[in-house]
Coordinates of N, CA, C and O in Angstrom, one line a residue:
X216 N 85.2 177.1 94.4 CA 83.9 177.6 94.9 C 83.4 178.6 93.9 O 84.1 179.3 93.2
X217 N 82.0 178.7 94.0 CA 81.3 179.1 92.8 C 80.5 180.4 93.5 O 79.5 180.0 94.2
X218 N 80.7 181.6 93.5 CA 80.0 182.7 94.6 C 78.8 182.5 94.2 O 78.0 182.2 95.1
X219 N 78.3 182.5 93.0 CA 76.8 182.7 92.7 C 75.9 181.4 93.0 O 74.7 181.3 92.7
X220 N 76.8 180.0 93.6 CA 75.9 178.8 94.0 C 76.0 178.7 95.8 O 75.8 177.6 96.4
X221 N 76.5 180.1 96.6 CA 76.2 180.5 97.9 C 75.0 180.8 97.8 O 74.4 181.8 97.3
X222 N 74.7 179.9 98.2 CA 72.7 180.7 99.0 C 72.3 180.9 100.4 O 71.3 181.4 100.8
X223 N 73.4 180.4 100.9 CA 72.7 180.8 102.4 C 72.4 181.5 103.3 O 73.2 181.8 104.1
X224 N 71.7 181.8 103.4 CA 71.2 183.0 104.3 C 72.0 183.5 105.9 O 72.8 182.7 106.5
X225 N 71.8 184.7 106.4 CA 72.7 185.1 107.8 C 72.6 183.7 108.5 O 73.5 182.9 108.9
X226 N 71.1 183.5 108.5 CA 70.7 182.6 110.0 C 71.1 180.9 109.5 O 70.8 179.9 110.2
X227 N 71.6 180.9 108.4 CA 71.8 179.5 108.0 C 73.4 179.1 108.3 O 73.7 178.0 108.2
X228 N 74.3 180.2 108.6 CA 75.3 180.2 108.2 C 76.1 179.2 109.6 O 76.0 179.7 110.7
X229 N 76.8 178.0 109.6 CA 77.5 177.4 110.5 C 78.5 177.0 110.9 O 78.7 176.5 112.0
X230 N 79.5 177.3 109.8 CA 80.7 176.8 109.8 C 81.2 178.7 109.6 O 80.7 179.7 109.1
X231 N 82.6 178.4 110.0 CA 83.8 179.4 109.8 C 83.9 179.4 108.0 O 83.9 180.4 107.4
X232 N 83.9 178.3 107.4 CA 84.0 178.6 105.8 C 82.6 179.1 105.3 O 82.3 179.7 104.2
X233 N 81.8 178.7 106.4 CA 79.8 179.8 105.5 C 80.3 181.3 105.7 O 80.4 182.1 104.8
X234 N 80.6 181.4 107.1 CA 81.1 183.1 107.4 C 81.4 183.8 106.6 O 80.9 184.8 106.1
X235 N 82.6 182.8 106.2 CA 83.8 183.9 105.3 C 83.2 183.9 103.8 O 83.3 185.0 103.1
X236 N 82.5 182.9 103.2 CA 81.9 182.9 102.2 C 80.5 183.9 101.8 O 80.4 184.4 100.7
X237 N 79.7 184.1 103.0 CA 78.8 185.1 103.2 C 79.4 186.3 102.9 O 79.3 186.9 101.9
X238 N 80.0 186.6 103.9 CA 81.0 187.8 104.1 C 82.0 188.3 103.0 O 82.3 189.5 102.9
X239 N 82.3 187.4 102.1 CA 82.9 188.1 100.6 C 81.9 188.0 99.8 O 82.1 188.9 99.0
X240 N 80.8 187.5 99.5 CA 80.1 187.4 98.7 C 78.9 189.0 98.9 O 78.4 189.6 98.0
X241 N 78.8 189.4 100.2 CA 78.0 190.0 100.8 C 78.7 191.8 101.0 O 78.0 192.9 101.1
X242 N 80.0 191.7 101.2 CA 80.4 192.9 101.7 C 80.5 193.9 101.2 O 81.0 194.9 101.7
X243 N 80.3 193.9 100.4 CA 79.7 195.5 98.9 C 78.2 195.6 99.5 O 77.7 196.7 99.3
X244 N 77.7 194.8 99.9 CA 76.4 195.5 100.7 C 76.0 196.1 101.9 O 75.0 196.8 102.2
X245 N 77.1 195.5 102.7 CA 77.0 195.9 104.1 C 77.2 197.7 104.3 O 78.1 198.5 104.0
X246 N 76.1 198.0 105.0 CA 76.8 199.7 105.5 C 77.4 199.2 106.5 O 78.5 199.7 106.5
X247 N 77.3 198.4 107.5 CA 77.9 197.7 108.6 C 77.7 196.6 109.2 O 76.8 195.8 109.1
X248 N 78.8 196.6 109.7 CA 79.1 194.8 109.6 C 78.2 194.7 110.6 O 77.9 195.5 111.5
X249 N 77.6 193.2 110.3 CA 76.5 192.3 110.8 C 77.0 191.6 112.3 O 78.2 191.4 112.5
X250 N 76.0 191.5 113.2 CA 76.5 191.0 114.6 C 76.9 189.7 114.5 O 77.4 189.2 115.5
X251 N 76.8 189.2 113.3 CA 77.2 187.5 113.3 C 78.7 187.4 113.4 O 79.3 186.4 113.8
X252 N 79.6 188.8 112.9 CA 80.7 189.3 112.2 C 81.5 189.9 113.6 O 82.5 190.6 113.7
X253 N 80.7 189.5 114.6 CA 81.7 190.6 115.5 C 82.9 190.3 116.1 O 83.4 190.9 117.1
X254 N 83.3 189.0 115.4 CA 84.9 188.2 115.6 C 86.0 189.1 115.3 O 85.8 189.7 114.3
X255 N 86.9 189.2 115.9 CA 88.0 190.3 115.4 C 88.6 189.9 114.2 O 88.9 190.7 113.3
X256 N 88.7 188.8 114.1 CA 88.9 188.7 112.3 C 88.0 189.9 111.0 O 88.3 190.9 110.4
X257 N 86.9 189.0 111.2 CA 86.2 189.9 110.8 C 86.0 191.1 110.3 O 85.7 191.5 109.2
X258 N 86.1 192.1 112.4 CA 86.1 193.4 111.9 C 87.4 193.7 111.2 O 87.5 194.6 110.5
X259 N 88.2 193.0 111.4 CA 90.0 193.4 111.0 C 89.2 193.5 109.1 O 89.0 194.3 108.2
X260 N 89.1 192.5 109.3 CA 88.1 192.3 107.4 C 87.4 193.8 106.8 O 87.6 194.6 105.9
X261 N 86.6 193.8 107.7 CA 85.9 194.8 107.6 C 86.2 196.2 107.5 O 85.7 197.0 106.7
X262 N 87.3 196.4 108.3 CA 88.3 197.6 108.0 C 88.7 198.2 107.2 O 88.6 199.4 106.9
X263 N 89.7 196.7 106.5 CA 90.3 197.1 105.8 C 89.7 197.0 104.2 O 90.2 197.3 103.1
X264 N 88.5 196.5 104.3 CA 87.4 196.4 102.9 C 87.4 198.0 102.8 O 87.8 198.6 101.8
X265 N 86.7 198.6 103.8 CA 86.6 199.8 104.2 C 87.6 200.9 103.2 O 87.3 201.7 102.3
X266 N 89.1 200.5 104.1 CA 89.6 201.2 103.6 C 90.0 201.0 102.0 O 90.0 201.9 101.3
X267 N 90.2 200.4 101.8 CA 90.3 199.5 100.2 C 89.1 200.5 99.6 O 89.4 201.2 98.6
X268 N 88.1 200.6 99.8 CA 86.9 201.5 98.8 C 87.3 203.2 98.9 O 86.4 203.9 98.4
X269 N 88.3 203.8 99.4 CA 88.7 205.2 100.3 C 89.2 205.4 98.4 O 89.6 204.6 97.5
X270 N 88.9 207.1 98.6 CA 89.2 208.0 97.1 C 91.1 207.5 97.7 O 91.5 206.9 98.6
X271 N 91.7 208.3 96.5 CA 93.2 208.5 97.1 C 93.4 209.7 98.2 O 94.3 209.6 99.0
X272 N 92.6 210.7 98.2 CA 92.8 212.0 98.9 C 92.2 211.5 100.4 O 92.6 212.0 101.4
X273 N 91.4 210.6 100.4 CA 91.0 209.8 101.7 C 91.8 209.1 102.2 O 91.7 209.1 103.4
X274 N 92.8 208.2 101.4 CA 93.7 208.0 102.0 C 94.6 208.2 102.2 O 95.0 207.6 103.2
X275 N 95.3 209.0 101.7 CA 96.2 209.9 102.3 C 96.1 210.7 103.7 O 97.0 210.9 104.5
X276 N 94.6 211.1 103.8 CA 94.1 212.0 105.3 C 94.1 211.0 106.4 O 94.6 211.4 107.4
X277 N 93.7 209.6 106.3 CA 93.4 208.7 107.0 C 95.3 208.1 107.0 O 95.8 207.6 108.0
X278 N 96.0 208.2 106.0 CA 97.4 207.9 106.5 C 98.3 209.0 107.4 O 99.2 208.7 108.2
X279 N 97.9 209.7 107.1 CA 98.2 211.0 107.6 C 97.8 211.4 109.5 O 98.6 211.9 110.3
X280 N 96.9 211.0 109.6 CA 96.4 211.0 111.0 C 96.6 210.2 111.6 O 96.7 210.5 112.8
X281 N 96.7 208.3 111.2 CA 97.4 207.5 111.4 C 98.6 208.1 112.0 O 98.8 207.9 113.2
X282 N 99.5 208.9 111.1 CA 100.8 209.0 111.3 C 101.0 209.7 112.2 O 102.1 209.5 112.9
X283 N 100.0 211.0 112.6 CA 100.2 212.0 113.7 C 99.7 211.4 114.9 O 99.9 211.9 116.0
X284 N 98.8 210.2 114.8 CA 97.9 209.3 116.2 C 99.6 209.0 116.7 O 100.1 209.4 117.7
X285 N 100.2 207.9 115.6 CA 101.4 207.2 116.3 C 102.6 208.0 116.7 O 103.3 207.5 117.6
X286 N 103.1 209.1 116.1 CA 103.5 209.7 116.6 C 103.4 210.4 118.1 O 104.2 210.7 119.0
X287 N 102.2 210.6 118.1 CA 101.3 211.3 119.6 C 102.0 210.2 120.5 O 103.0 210.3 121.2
X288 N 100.9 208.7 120.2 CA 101.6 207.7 121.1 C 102.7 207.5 121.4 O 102.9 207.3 122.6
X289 N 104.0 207.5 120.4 CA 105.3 207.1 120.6 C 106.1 208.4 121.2 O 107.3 208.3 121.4
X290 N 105.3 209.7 121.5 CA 106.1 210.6 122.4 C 105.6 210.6 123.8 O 106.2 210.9 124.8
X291 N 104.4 210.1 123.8 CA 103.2 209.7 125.4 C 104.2 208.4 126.5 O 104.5 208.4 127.7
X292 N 104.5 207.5 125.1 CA 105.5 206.4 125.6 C 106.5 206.9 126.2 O 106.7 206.7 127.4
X293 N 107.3 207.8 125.3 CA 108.5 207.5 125.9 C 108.5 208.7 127.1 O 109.3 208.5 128.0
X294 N 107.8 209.9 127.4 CA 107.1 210.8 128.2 C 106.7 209.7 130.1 O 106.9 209.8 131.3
X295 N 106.1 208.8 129.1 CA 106.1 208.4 130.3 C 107.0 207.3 130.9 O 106.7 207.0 132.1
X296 N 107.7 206.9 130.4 CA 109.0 205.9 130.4 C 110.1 206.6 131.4 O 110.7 206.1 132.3
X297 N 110.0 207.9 130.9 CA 111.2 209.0 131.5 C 111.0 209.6 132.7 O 111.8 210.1 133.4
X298 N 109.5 209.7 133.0 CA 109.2 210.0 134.3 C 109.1 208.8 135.1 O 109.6 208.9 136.3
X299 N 108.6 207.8 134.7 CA 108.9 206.6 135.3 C 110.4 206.8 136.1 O 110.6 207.0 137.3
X300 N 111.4 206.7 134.9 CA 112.6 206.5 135.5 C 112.9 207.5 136.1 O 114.0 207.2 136.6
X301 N 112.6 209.2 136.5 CA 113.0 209.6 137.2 C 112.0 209.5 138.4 O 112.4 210.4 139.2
X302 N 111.4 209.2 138.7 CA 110.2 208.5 139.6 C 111.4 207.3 140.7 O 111.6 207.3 141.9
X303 N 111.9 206.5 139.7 CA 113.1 205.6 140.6 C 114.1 206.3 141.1 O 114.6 205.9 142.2
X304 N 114.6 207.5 140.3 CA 115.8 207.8 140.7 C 116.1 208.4 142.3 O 116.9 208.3 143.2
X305 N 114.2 209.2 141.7 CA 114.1 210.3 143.0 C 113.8 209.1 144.1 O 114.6 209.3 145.1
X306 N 113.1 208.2 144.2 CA 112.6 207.3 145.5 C 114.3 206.6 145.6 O 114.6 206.7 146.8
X307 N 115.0 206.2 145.0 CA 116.4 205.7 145.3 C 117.2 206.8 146.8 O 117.6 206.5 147.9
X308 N 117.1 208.0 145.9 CA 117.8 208.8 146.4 C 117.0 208.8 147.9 O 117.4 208.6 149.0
X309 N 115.9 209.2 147.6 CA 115.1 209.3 149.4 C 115.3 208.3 150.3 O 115.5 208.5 151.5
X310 N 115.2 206.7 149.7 CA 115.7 206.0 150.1 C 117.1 205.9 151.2 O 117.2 205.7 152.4
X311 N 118.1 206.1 150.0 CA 119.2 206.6 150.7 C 119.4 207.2 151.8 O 120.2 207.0 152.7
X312 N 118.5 208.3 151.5 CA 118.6 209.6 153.2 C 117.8 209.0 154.1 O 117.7 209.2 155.3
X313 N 117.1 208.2 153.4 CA 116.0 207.5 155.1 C 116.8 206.9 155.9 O 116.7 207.0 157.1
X314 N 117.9 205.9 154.9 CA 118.8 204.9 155.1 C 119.9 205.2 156.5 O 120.3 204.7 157.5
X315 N 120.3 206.6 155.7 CA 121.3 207.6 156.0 C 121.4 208.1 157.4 O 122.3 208.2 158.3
X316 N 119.6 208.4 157.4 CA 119.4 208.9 158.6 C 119.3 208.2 159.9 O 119.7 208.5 161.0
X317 N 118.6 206.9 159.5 CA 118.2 205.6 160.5 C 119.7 204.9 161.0 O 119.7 204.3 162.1
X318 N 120.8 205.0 160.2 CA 121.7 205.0 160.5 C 122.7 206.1 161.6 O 123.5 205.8 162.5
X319 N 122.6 206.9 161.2 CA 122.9 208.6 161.9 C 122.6 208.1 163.2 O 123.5 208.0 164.0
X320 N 121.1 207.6 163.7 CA 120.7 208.0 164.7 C 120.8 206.2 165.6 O 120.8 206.2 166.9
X321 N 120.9 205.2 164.8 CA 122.4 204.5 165.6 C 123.3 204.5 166.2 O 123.5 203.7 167.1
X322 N 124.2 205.5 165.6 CA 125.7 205.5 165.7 C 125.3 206.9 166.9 O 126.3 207.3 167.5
X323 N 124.0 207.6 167.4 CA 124.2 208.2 168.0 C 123.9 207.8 169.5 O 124.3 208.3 170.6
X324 N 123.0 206.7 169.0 CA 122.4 205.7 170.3 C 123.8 205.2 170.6 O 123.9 205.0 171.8
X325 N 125.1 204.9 169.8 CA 126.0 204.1 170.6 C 127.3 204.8 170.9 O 128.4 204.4 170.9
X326 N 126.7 206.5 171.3 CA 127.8 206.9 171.8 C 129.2 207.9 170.8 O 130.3 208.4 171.0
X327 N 128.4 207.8 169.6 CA 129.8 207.9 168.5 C 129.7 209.5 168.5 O 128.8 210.2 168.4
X328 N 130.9 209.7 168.6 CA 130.9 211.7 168.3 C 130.7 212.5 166.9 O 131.2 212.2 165.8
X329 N 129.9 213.4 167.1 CA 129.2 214.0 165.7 C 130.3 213.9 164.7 O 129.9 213.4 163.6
X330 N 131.6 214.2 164.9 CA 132.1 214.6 164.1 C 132.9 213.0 163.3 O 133.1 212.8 162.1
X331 N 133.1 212.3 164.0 CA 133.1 210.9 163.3 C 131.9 210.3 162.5 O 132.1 209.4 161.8
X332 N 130.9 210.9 162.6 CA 129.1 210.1 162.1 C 129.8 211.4 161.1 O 130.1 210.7 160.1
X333 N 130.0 212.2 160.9 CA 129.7 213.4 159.6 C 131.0 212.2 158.9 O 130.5 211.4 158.1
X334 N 132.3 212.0 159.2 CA 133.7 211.2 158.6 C 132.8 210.0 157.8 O 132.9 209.8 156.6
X335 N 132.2 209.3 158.7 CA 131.6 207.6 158.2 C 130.8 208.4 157.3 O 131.4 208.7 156.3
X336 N 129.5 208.8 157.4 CA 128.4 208.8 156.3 C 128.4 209.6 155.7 O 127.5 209.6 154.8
X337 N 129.2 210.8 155.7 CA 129.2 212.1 154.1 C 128.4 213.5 154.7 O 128.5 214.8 154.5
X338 N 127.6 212.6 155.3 CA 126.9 214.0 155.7 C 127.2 215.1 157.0 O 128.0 215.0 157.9
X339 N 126.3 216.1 157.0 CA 127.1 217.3 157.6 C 125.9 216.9 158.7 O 125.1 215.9 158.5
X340 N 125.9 217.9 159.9 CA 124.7 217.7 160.5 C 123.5 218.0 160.6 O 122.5 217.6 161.3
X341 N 123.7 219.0 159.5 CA 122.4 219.9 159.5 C 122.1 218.6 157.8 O 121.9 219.4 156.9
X342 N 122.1 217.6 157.5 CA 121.7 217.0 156.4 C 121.0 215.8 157.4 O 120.4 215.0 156.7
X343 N 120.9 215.5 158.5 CA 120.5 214.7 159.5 C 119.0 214.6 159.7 O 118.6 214.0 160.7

């Protein structure tokens, strides 16, 4: 393929191979990418054309912030991973005393003496 025998214009363009042919032949002109372009491919293209034109000191600031964005994220992650799990731990445990209690007041419907319901379930009475 011959760039300088592409002639086709935005509104001519019909196939996925016009796109991409447009789009390399064209993208040193664009200040921004064209609505024809708004395929994630594309902007992914566009991006990184983007960054490909960046000084070196630009890139490094832009790797740089990258690195402090993902870091931010991967402490948000696991921040909330850990509350998550103590989120189960604590509803387990409540669980249990709901459990505990609903039981308690069974064994009191059938007569059983305080001090056998404290022997069976662990608990004292004032945990009731």
């Amino acid at each position: 393929i011959e760039m300088p025998n592409f002639q086709k214009k935005e509104s001519e363009l019909r196939t996925r191979l016009d796109q991409w042919l447009y789009f390399i032949k064209y993208l040193e002109d664009f200040k921004q990418i064209p609505l024809i372009f708004r395929d994630t491919v594309f902007i992914t293209a566009f991006e990184t054309a983007e960054l490909a034109k960046m000084t070196e000191a630009d890139v490094f600031a832009y790797e740089r912030s990258l690195k402090v964005f993902r870091d931010n994220k991967a402490t948000f992650e696991y921040a909330l991973e850990q509350a998550k799990k103590e989120g189960r731990e604590q509803g387990r445990e409540e669980g249990l005393k709901i459990a505990q209690r609903a039981m308690v007041q069974k064994m009191l419907a059938q007569g059983l003496d305080v001090s056998m319901i404290e022997a069976i379930t662990g608990l004292s009475k004032e945990e009731w």
